[in-house]
Backbone as a ProteinNet text record, in pm:
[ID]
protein_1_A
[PRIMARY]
XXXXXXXXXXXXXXXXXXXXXXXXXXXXXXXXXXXXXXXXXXXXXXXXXXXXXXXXXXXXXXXXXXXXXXXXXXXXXXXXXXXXXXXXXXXXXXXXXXXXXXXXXXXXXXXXXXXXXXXXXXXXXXXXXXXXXXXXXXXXXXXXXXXXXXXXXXXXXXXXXXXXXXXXXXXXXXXXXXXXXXXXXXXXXXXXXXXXXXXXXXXXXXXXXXXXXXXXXXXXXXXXXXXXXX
[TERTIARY]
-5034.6	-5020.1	-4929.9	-4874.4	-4708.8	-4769.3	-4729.1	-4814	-4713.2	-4754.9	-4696.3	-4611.9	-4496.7	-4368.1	-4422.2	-4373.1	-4418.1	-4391.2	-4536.1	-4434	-4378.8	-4281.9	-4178.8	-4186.6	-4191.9	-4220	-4173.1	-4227.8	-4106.4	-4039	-3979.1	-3804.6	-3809.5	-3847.5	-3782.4	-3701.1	-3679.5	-3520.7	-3603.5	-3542.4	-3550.9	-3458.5	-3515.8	-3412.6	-3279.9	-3287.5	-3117.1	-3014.2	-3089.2	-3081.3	-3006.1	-3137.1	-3088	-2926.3	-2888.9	-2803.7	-2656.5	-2665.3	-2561.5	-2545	-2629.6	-2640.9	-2559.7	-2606.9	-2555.4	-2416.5	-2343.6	-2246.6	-2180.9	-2177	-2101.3	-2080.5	-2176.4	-2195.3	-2069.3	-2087.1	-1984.8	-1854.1	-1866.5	-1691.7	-1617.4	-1499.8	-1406.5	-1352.4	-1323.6	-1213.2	-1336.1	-1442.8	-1584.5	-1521	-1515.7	-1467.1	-1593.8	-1547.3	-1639.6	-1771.3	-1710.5	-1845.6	-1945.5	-1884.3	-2039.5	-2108.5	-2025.1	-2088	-2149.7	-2130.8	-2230.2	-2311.8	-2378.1	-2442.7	-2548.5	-2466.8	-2558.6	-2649.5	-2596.9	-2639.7	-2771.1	-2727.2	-2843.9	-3001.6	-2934.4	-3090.1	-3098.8	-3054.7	-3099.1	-3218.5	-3125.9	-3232.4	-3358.6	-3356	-3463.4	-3561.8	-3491.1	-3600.9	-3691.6	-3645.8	-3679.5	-3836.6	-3836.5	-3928.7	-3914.2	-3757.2	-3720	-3717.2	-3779.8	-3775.2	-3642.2	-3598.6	-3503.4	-3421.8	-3486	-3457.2	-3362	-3477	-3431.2	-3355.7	-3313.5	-3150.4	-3086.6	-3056.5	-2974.7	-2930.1	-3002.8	-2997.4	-2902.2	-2978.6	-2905.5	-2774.4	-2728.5	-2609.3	-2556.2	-2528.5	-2472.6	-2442	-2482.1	-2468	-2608	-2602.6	-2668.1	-2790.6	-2911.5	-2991	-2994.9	-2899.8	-2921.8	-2831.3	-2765.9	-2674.9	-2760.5	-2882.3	-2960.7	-3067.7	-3107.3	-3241	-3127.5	-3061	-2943.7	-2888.7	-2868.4	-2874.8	-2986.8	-3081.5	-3219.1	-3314	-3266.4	-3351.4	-3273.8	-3140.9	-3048.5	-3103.5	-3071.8	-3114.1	-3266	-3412.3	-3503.6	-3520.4	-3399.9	-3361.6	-3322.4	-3213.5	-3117.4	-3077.4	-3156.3	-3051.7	-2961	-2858.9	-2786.3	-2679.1	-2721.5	-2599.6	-2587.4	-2698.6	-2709.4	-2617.4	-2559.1	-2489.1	-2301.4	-2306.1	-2166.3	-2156	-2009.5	-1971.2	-2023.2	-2040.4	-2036	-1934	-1942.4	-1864.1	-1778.5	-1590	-1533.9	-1543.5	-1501.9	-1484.4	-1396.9	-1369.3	-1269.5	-1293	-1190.5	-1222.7	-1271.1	-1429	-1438.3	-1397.6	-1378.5	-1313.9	-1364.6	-1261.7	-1287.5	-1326.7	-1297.9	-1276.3	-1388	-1489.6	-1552.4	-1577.1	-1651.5	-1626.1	-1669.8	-1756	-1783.6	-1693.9	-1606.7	-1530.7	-1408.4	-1386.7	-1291.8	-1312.2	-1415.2	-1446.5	-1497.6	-1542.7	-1527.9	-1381.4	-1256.3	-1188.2	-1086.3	-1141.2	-1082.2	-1157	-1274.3	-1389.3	-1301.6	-1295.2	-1205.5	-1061.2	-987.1	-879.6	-822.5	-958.4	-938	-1029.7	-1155.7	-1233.1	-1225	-1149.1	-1148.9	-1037.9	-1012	-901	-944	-801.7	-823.1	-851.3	-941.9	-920.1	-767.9	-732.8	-597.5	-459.3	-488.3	-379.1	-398	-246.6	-267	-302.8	-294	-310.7	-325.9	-398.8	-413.5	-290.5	-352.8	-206.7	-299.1	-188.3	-264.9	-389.2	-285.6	-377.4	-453.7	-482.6	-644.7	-692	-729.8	-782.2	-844.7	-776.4	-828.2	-924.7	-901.8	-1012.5	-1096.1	-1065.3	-1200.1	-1282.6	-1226.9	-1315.4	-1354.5	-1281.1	-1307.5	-1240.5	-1166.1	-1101.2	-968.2	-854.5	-735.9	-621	-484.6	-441.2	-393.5	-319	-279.4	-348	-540.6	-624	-598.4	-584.4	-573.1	-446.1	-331.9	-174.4	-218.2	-248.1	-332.8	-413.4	-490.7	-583.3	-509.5	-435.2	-325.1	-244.6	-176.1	-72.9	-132.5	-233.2	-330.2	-367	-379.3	-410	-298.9	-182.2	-84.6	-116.9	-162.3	-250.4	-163.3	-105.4	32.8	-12.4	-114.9	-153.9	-15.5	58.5	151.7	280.1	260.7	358.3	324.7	313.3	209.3	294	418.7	510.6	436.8	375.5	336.9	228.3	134	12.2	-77.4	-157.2	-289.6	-418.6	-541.9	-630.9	-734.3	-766.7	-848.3	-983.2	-978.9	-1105.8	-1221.8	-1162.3	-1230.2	-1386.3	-1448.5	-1576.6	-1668.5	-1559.6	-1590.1	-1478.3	-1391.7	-1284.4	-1366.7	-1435.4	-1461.2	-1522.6	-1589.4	-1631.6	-1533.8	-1452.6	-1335.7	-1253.8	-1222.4	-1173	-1220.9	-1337.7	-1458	-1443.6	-1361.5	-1367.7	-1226.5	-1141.7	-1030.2	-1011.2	-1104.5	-1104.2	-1149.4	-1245.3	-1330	-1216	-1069.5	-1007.9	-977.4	-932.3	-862.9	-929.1	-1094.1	-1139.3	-1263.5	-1227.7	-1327.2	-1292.8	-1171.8	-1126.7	-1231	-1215.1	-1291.1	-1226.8	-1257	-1203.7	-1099.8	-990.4	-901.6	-854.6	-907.7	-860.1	-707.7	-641	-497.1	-544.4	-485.1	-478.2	-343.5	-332.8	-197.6	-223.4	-61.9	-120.7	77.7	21.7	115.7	171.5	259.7	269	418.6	446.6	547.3	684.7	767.3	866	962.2	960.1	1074.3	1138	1270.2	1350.2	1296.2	1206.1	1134.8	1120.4	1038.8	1025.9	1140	1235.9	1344.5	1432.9	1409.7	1456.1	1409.7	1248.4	1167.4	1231.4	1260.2	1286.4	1431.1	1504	1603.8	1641.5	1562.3	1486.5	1488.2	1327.8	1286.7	1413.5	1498.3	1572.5	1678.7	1703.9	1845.6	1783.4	1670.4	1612.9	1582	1559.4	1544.7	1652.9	1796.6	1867.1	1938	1886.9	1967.3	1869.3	1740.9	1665.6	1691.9	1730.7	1822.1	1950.8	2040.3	2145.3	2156.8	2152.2	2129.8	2308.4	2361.5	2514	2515.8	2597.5	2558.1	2672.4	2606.7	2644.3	2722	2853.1	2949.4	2961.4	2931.8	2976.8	3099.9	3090.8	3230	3273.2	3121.3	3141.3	3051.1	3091.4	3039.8	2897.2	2789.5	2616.9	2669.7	2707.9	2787.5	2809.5	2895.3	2967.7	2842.6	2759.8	2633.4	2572.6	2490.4	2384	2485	2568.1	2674.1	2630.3	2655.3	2617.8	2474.3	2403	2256.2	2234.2	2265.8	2242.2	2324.9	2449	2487.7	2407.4	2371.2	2297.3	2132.9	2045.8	1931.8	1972	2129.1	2116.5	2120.1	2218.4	2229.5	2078.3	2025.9	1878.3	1784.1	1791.7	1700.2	1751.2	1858.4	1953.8	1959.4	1896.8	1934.3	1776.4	1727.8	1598.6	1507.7	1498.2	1412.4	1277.5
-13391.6	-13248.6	-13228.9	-13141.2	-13141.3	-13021.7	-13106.8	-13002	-12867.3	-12756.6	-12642.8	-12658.6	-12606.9	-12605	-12502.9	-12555.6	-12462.4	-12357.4	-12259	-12080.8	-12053.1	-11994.4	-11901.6	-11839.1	-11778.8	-11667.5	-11562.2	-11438.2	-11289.5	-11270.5	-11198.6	-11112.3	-10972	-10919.2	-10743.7	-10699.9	-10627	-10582.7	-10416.5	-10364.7	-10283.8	-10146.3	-10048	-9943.3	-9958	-10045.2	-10015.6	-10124.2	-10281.3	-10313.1	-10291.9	-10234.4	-10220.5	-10077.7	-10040.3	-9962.2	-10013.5	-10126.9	-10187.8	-10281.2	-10353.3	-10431.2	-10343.3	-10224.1	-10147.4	-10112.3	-10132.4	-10032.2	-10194.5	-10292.4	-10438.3	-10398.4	-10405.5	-10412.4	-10333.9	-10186.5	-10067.1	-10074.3	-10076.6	-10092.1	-10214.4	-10142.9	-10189	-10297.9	-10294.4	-10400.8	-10507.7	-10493	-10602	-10762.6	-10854.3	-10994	-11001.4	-11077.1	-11068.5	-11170	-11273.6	-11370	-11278	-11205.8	-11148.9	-11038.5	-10990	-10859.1	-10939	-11068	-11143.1	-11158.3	-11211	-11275.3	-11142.6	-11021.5	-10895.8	-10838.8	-10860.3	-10846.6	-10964	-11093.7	-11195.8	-11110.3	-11056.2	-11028.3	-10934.5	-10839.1	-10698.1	-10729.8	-10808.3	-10823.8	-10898.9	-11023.8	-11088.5	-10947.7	-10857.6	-10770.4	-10673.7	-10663.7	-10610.2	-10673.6	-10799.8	-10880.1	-10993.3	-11011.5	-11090	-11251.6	-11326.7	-11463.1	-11516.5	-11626	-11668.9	-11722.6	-11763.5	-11777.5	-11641.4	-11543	-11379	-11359.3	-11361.9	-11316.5	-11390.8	-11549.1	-11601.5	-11561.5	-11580.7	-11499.5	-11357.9	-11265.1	-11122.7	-11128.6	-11194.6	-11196.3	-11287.5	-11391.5	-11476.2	-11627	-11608.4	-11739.8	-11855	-11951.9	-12078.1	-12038.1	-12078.7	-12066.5	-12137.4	-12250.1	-12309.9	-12196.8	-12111.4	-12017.6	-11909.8	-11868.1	-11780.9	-11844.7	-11964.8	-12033.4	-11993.6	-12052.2	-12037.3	-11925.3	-11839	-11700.9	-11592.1	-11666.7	-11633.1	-11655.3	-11827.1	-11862.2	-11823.2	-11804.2	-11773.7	-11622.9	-11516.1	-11411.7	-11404.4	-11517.4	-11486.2	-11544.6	-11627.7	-11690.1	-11641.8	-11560.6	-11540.4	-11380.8	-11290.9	-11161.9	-11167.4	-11038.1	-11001.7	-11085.3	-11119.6	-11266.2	-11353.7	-11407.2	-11539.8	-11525.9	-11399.4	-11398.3	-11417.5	-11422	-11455	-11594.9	-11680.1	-11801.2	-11869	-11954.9	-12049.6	-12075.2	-12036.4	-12025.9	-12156.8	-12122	-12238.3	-12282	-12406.2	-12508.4	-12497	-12466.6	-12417.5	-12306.6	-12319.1	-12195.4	-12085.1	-12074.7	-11918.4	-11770.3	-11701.9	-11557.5	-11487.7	-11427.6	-11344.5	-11246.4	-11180.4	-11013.3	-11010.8	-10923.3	-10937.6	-10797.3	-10818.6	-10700.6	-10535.2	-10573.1	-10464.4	-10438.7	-10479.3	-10475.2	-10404.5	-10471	-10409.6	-10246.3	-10265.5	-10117.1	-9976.8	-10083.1	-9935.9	-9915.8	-10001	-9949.3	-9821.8	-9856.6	-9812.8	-9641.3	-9629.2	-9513	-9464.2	-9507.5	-9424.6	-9404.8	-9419.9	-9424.7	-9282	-9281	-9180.4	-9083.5	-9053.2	-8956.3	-8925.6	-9019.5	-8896.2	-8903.8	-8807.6	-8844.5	-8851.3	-8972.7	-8987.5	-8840.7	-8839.6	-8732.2	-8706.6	-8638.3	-8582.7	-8632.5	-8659.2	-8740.7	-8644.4	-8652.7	-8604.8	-8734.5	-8839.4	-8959.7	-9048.9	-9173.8	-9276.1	-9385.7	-9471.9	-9599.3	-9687.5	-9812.4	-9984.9	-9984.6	-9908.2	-9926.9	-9847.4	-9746.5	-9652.4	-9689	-9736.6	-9766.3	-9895.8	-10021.4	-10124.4	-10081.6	-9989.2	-9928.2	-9913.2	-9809.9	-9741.2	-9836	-9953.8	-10028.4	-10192.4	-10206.7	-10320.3	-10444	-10432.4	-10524	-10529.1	-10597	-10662.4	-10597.3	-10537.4	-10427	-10493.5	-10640.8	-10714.9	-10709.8	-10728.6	-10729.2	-10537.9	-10465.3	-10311.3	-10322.5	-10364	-10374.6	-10434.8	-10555.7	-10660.4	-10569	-10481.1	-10448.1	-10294.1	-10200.7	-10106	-10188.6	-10267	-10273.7	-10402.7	-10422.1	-10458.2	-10407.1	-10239.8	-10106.8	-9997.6	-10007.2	-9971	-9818.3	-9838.7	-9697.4	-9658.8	-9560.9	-9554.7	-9386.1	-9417.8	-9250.4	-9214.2	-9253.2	-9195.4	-9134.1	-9191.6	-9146.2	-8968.3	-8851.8	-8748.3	-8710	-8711.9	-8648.4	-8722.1	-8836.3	-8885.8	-8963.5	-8982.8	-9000.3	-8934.1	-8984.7	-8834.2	-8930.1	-8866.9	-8912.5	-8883.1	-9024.6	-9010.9	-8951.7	-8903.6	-8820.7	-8833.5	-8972.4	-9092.9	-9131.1	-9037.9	-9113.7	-9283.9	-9348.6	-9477.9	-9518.6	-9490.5	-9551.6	-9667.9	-9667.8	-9781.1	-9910.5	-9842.9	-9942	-9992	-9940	-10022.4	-10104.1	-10072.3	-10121.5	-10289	-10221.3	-10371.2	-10480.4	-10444.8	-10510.4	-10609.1	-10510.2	-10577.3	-10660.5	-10639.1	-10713.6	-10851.6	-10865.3	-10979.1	-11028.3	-11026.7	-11107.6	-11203.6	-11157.3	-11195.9	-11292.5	-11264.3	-11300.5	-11427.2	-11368.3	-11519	-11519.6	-11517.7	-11513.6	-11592.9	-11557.3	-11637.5	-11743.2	-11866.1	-11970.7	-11916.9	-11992.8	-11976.4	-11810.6	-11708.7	-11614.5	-11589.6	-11471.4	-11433.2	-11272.7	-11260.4	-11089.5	-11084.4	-10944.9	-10884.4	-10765.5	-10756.9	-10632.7	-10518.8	-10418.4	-10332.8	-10220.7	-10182.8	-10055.7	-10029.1	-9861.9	-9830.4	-9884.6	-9905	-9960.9	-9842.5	-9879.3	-9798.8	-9727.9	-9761.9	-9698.9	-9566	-9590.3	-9474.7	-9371.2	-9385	-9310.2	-9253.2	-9333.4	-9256.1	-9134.2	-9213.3	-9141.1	-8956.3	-8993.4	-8846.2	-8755.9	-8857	-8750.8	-8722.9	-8767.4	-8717.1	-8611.8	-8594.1	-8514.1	-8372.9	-8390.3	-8294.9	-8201.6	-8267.4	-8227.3	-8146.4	-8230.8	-8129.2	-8004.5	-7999.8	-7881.8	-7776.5	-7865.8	-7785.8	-7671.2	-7772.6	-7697.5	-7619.1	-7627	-7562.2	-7433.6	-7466.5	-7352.7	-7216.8	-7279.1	-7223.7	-7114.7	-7238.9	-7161	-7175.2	-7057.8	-7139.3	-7071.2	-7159.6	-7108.9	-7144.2	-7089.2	-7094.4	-7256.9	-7321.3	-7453.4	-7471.9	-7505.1	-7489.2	-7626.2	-7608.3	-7749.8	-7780.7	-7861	-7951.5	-8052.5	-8095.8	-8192.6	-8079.6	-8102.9	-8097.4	-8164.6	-8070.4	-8149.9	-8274.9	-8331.6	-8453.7	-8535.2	-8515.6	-8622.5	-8622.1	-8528.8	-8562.4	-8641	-8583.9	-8702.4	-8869.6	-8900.6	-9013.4	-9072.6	-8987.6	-9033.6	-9133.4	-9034.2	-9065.7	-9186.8	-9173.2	-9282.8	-9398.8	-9412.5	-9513.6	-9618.5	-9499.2	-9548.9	-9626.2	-9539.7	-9611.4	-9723.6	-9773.5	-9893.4	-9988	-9981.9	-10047.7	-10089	-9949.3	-9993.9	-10077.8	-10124.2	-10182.1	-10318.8	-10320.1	-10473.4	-10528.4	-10467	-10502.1	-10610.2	-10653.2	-10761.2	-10707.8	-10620.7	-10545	-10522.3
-5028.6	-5003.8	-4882	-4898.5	-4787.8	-4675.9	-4527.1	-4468.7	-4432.5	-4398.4	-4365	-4257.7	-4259.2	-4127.1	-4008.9	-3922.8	-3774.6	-3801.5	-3759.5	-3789	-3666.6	-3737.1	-3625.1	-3591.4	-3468.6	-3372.7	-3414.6	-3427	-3492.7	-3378.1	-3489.6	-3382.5	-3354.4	-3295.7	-3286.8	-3142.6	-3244.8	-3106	-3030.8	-2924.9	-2877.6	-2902.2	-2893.5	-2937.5	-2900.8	-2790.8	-2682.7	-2742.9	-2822.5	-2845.2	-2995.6	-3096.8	-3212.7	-3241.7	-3093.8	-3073	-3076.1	-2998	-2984.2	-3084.1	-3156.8	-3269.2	-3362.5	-3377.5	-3487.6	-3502.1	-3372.1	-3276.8	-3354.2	-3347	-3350.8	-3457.5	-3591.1	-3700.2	-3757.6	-3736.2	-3736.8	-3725.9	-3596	-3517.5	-3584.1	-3657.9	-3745.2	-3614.2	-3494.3	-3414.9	-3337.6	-3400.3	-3341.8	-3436	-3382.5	-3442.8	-3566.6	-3657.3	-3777.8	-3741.6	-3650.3	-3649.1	-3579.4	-3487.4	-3396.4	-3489	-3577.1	-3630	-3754.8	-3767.2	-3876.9	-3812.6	-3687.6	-3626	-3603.4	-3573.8	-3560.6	-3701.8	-3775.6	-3931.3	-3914.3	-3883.7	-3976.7	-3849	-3695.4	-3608.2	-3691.5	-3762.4	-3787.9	-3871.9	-3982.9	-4090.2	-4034.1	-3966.1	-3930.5	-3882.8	-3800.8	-3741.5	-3844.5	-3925.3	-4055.4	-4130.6	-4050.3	-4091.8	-4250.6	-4298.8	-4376.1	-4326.3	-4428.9	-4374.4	-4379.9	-4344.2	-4294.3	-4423.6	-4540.2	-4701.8	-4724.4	-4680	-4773	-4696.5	-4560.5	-4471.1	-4508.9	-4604.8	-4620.4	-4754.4	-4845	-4947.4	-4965.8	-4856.2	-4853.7	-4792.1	-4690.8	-4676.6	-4682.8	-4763.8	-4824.6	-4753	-4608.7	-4521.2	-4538.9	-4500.9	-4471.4	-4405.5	-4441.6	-4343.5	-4253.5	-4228	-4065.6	-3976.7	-4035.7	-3954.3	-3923.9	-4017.2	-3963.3	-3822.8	-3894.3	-3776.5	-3641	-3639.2	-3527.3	-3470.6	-3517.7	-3432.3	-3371	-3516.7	-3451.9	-3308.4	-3328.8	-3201.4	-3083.4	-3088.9	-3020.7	-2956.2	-3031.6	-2980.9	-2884.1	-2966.2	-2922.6	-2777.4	-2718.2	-2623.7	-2548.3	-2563.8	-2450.5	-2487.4	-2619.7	-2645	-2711	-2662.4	-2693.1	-2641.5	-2507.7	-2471.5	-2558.2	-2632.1	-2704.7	-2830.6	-2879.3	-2952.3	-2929.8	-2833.2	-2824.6	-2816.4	-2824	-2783.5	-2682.9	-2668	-2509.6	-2455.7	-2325.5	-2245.5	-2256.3	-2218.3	-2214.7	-2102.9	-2072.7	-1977	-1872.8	-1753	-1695.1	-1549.4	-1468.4	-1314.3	-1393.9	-1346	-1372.5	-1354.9	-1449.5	-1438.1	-1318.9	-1204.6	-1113.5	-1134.5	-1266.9	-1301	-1379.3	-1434.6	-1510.1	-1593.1	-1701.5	-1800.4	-1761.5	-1624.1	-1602.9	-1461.1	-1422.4	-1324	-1416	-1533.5	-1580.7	-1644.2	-1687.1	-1740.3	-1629.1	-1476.8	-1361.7	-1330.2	-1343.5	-1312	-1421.5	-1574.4	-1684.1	-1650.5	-1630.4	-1619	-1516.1	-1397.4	-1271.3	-1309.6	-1331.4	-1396.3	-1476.7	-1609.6	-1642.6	-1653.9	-1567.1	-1594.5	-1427.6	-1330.3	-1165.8	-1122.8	-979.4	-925.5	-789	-709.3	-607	-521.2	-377.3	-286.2	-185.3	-208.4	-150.4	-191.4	-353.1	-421.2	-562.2	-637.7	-733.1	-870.3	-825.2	-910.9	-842.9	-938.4	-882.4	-831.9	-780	-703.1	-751.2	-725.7	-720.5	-586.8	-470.5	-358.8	-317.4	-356.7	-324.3	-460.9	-575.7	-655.5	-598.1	-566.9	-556.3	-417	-337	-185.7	-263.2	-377.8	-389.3	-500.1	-583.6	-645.8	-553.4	-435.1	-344.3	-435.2	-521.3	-608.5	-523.1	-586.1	-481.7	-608.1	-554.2	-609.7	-744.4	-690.3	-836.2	-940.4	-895	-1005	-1105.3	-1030.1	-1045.5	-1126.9	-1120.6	-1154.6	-1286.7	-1306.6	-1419.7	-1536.9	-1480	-1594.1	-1601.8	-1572.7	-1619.9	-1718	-1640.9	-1779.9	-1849.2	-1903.4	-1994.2	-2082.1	-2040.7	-2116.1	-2123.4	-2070.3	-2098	-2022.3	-1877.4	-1835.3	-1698.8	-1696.6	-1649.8	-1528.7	-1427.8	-1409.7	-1342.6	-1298.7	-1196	-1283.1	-1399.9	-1491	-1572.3	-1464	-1502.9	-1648.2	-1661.5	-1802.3	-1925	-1882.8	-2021.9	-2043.2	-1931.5	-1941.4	-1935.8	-2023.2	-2081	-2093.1	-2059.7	-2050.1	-2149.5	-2210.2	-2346.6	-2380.6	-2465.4	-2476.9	-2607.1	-2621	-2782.2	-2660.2	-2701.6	-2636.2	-2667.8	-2747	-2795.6	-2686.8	-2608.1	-2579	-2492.9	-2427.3	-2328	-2413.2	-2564.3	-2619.6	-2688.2	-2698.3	-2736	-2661.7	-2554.3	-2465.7	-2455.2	-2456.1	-2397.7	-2496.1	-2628.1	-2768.7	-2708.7	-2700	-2640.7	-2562.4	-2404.5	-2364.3	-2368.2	-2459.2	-2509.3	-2618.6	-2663.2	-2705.8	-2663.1	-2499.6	-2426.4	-2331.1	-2328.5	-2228.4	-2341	-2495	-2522.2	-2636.2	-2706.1	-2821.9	-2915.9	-3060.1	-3156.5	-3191.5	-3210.9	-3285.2	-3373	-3414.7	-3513.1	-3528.9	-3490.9	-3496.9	-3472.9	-3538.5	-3556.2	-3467.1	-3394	-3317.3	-3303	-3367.9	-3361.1	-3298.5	-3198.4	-3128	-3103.9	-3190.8	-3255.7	-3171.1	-3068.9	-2988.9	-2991.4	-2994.5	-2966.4	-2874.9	-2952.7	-2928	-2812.5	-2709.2	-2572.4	-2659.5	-2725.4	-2798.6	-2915.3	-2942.3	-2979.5	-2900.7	-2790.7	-2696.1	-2656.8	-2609.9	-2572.3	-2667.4	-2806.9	-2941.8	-2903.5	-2915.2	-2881.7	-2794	-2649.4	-2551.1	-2560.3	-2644	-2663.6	-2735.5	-2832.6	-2934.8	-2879	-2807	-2712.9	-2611.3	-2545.1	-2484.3	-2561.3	-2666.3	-2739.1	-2849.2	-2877.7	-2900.8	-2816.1	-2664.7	-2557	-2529.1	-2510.9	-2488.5	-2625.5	-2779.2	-2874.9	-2906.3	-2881.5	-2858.9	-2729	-2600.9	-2517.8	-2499.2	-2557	-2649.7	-2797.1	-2846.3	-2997.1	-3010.8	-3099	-3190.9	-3361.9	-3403.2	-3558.2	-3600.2	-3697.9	-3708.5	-3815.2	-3856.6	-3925.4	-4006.5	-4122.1	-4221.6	-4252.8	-4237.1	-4245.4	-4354.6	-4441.7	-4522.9	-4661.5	-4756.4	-4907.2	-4956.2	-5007.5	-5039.7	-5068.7	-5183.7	-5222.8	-5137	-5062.3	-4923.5	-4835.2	-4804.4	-4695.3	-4767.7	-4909.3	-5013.2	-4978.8	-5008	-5002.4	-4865.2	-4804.6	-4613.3	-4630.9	-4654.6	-4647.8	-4713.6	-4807.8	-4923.4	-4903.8	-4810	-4795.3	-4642.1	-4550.3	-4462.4	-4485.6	-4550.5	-4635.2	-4679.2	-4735.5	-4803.9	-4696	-4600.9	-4475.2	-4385.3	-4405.6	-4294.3	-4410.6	-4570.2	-4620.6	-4627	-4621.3	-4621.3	-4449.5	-4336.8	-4203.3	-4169.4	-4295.7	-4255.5	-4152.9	-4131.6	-4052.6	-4082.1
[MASK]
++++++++++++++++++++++++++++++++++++++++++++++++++++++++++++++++++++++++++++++++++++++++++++++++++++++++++++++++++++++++++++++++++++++++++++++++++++++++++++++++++++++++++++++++++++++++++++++++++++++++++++++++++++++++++++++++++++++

């Protein structure tokens, strides 16, 4: 007669807990291993044995025992990577996210924007570290013509997603990271300006070429921009 396996201790999470679990799960830019790993606690908390979470979401049960004991160990920490090998990080995630919060929800006193150097006063950080995590985030306050301050009340949790690429990437992972090209920008404000001034003065605009010869224009340029490997 085969004797019975050690029982396993249950799992339940805490409201604050099953918040952020949920929040991984959700958020489309959360890396897939952690938002698996958040799935196998959910279900365990549910009170499913470790068969039926493997079962329901399609992984190994040594991958469930393993995130399980993990969580009942260490949390919500226990779900991330182990730390690599190497000088530990000066900056840390919540260093980075008081300076992202100040940045864009205050302003300095007797300034109309922030600097490297009353930011790094007022967070006791060193200005390079301040210089480092702006153009990290592409967060430009002194630039008032074209910086605007976000009002995505997920932004910090996003942020925090980001920064955890950088700061503990997943195995084998591919991150691509997609932003407006200068020349665009400049395109706009060039834009902006000559409407500026045709709205200003406006004069009436005289054709010179035949529908025909413009369609021709067009159509010869489209062929050029699909043939330029771009």
């Amino acid at each position: 007669m085969s004797r019975p396996g050690p029982k396993i201790p249950p799992l339940s999470v805490t409201d604050a807990q099953r918040t952020v679990l949920e929040g991984w799960v959700r958020r489309r830019s959360t890396a897939q291993s952690l938002a698996q790993r958040s799935r196998i606690v959910l279900e365990c908390a549910e009170g499913h044995s470790i068969m039926e979470v493997s079962r329901r979401l399609g992984v190994t049960a040594d991958m469930v025992r393993t995130w399980r004991r993990r969580f009942l160990e260490r949390g919500l920490d226990g779900l991330s990577d182990e730390p690599r090998p190497g000088v530990p990080r000066k900056i840390t995630d919540a260093d980075v996210e008081r300076v992202i919060v100040k940045t864009l929800e205050e302003k300095p006193k007797n300034a109309t924007h922030w600097s490297t150097r009353s930011m790094a006063a007022a967070t006791g950080m060193s200005q390079s570290a301040i210089s480092r995590i702006w153009r990290a985030f592409a967060l430009a306050p002194h630039r008032s013509q074209t910086f605007k301050l976000s009002t995505d009340p997920l932004f910090i949790d996003k942020v925090r997603d980001v920064v955890g690429l950088y700061l503990d990437p997943p195995e084998k992972a591919l991150v691509l990271c997609v932003d407006e090209k200068s020349q665009i920008q400049a395109l706009e404000r060039d834009i902006r300006s000559w409407l500026a001034d045709w709205n200003e003065h406006p004069r009436p605009f005289a054709w010179t070429k035949t529908a025909d010869e413009i369609l021709d224009k067009v159509a010869a340029c489209c062929h050029r921009i699909s043939d330029s490997d771009h």
